Tab-separated table of C-alpha atoms in Angstrom:
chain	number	residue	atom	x	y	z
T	1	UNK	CA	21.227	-39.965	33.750
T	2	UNK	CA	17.677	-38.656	35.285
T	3	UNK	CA	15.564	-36.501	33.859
T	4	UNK	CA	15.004	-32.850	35.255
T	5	UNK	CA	11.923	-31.355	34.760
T	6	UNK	CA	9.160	-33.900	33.523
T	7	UNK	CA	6.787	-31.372	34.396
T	8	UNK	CA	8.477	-29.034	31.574
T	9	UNK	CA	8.504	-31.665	29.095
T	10	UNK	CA	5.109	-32.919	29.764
T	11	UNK	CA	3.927	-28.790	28.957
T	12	UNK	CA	5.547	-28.979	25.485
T	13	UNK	CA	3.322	-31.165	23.664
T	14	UNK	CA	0.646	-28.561	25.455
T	15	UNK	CA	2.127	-25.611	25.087
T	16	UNK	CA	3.285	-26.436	21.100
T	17	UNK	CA	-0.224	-26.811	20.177
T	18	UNK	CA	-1.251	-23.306	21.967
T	19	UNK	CA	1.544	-21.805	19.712
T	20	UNK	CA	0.028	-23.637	16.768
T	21	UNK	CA	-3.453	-22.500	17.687
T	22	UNK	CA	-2.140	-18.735	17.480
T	23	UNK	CA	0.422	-18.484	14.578
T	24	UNK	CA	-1.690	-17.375	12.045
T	25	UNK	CA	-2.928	-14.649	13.930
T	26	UNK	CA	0.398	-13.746	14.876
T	27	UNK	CA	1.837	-13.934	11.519
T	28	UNK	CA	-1.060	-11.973	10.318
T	29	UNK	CA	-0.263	-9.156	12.819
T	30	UNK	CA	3.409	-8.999	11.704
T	31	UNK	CA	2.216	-8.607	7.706
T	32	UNK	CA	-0.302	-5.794	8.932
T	33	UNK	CA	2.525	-4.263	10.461
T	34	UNK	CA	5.277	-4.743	7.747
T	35	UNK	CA	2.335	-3.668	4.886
T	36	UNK	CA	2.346	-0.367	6.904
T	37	UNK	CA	5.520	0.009	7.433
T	38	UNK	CA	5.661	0.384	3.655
T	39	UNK	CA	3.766	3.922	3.787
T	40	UNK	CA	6.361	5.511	6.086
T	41	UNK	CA	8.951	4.039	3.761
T	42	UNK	CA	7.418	5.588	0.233
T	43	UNK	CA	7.850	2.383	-0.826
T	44	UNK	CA	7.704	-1.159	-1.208
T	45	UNK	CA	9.855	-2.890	0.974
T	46	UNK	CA	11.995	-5.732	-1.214
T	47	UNK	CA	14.765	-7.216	-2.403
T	48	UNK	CA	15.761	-4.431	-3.828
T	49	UNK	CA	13.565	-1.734	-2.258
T	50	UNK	CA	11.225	-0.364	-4.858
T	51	UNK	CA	10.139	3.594	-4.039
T	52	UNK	CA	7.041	4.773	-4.995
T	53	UNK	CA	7.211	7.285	-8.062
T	54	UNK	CA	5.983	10.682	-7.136
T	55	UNK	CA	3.629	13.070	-7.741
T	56	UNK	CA	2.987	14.526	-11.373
T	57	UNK	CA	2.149	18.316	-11.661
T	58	UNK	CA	1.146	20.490	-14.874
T	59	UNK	CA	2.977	23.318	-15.050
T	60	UNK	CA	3.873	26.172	-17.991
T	61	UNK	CA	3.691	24.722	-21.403
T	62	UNK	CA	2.136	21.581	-20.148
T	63	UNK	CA	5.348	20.312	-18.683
T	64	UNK	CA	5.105	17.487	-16.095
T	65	UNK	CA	7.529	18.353	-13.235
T	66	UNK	CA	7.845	15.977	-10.326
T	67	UNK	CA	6.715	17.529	-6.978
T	68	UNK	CA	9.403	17.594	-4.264
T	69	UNK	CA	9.320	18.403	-0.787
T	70	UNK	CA	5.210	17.804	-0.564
T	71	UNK	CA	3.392	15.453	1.835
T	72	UNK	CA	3.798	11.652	1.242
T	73	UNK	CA	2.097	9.320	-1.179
T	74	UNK	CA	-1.334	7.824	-0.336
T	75	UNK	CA	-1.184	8.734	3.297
T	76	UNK	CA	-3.624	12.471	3.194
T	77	UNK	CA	-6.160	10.719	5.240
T	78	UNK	CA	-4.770	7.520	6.522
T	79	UNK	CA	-7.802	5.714	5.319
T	80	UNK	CA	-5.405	3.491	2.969
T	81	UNK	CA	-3.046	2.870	5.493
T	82	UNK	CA	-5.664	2.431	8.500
T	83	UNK	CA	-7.826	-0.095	6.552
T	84	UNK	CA	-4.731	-2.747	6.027
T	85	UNK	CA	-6.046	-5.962	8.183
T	86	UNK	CA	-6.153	-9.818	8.591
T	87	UNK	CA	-9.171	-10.439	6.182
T	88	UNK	CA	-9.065	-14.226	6.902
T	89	UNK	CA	-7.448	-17.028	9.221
T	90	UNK	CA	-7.221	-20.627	8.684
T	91	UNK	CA	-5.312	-23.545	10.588
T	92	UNK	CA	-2.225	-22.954	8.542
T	93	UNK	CA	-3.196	-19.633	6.357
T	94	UNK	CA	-3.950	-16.189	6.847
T	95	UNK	CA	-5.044	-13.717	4.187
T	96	UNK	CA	-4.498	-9.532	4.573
T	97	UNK	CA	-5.737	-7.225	2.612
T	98	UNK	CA	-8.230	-3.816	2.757
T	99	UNK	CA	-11.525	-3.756	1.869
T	100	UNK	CA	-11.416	-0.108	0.117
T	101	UNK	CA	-12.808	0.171	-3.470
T	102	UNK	CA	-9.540	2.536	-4.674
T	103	UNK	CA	-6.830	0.276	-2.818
T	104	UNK	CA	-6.053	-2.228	-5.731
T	105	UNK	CA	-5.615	-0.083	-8.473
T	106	UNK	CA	-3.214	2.083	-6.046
T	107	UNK	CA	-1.293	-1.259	-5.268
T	108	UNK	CA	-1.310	-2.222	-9.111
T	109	UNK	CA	-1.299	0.804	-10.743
T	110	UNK	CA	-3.755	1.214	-14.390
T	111	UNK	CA	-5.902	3.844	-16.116
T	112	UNK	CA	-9.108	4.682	-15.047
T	113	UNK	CA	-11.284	5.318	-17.853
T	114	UNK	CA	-14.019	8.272	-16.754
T	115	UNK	CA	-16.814	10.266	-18.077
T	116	UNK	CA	-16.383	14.168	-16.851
T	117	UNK	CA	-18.394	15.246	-14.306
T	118	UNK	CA	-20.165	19.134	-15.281
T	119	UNK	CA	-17.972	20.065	-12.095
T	120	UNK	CA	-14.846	19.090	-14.305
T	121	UNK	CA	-15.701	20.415	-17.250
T	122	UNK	CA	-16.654	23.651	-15.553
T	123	UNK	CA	-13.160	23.325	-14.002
T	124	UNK	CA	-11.056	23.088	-17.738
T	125	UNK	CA	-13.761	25.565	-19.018
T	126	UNK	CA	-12.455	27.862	-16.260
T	127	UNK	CA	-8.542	26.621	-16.647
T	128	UNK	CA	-8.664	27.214	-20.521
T	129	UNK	CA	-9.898	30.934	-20.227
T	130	UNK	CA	-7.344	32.070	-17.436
T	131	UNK	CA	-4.503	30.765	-19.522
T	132	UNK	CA	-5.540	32.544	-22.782
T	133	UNK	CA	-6.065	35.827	-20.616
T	134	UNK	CA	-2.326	35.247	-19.671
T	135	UNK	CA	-1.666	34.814	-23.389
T	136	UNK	CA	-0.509	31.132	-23.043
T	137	UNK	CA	-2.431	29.519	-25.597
T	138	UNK	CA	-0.866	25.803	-25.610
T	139	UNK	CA	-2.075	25.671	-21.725
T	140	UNK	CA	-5.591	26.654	-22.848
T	141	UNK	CA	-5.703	24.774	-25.795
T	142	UNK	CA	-4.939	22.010	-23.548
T	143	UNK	CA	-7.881	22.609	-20.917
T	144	UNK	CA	-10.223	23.567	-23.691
T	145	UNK	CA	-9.484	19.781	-24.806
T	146	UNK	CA	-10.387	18.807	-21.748
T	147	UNK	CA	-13.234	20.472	-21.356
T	148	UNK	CA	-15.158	18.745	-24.316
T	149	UNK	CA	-13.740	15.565	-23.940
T	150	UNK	CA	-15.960	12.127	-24.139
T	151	UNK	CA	-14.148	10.981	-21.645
T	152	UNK	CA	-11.087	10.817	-19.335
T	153	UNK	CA	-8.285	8.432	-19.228
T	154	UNK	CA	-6.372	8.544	-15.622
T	155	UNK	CA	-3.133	6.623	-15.452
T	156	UNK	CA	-2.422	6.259	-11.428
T	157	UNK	CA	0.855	5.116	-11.377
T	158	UNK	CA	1.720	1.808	-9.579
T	159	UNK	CA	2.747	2.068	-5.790
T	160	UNK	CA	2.791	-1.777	-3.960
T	161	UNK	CA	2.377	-1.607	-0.472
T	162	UNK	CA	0.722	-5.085	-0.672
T	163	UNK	CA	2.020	-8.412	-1.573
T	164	UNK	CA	4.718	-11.303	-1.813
T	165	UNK	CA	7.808	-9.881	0.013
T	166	UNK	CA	11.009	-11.609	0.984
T	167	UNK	CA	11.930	-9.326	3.747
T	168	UNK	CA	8.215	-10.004	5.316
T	169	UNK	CA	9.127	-13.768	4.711
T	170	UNK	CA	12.483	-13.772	6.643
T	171	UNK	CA	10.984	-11.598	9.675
T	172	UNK	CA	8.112	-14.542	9.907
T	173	UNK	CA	10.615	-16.968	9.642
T	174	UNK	CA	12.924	-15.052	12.313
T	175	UNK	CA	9.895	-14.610	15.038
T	176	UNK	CA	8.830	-18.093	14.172
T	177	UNK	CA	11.814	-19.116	15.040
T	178	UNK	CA	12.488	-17.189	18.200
T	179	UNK	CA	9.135	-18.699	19.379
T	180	UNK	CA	10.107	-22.369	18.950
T	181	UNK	CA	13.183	-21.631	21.101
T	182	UNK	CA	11.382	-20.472	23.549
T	183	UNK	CA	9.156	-23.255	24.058
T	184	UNK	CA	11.973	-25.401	23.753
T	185	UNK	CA	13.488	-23.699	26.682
T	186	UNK	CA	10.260	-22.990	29.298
């Protein structure tokens, strides 16, 4: 039985080591992509999906009501989401990440430990005598705290829109795949 096409098969070897040459900045593109993806979704996208908790707010008595209806999470400027890029590419790795100072604890979640700022305590200061004019003193006890404190402790909540997914893994696999087969057939 002849052959057909020796000119196609002779392209493979050629046209497999092209592919080679660019699948780490392809695969790199499709993370960027799925990574923000994951800030139109409000969450991290899984097996299972994990949504981003929302927004805290202090309201009478010091309750903490979640906020519903508001804009989304991390996306006020689109800095965050913006800055999300290939960092690095090797023959067979590629690295993405963002280069923002804030990003990581965001992605991890943890307490930020701060001094107040004169603004701040100016702030509470201010808080603390507008809630005993209103006659609620356990609100201005609690910004009158505030306003002498040594120091602040802010928990920021985690919210991943970063890191090992399976559903990234099976869409690389997927377009790898889809790739292949189409150098196979050319």
């Amino acid at each position: 039985m002849p052959i057909k096409n020796t000119n196609d098969i002779l392209k493979m070897p050629a046209e497999y080591k092209a592919f080679k040459k660019r699948l780490p900045r392809f695969v790199g593109t499709l993370a960027v992509n799925f990574f923000k993806e994951n800030f139109t979704r409000q969450g991290f996208a899984d097996e299972p999906f994990v949504k981003w908790k929302g927004r805290k707010q202090y309201i009478k008595e010091g309750a903490k009501v979640e906020m519903h209806g508001r804009a989304s999470l991390l996306i006020k400027t689109g800095a965050l989401r913006r800055s999300i890029r290939i960092v690095q590419t090797a023959a067979n790795k590629v690295s993405v990440g963002t280069i923002l100072p804030y990003a990581q604890i965001h992605n991890e979640g943890g307490t930020i430990v701060q001094k107040p700022t004169f603004k701040q305590r100016m702030y509470f200061s201010y808080l603390s005598e507008e809630a005993y004019k209103s006659g609620n003193t356990s609100t201005g006890n609690m910004y009158a705290a505030f306003s002498t404190a040594k120091k602040l402790n802010i928990i920021i909540p985690q919210r991943k829109f970063i890191g090992n997914s399976t559903g990234l893994n099976k869409r690389i696999a997927r377009q790898i795949h889809a790739w292949l087969k189409e150098i196979l057939r050319a």
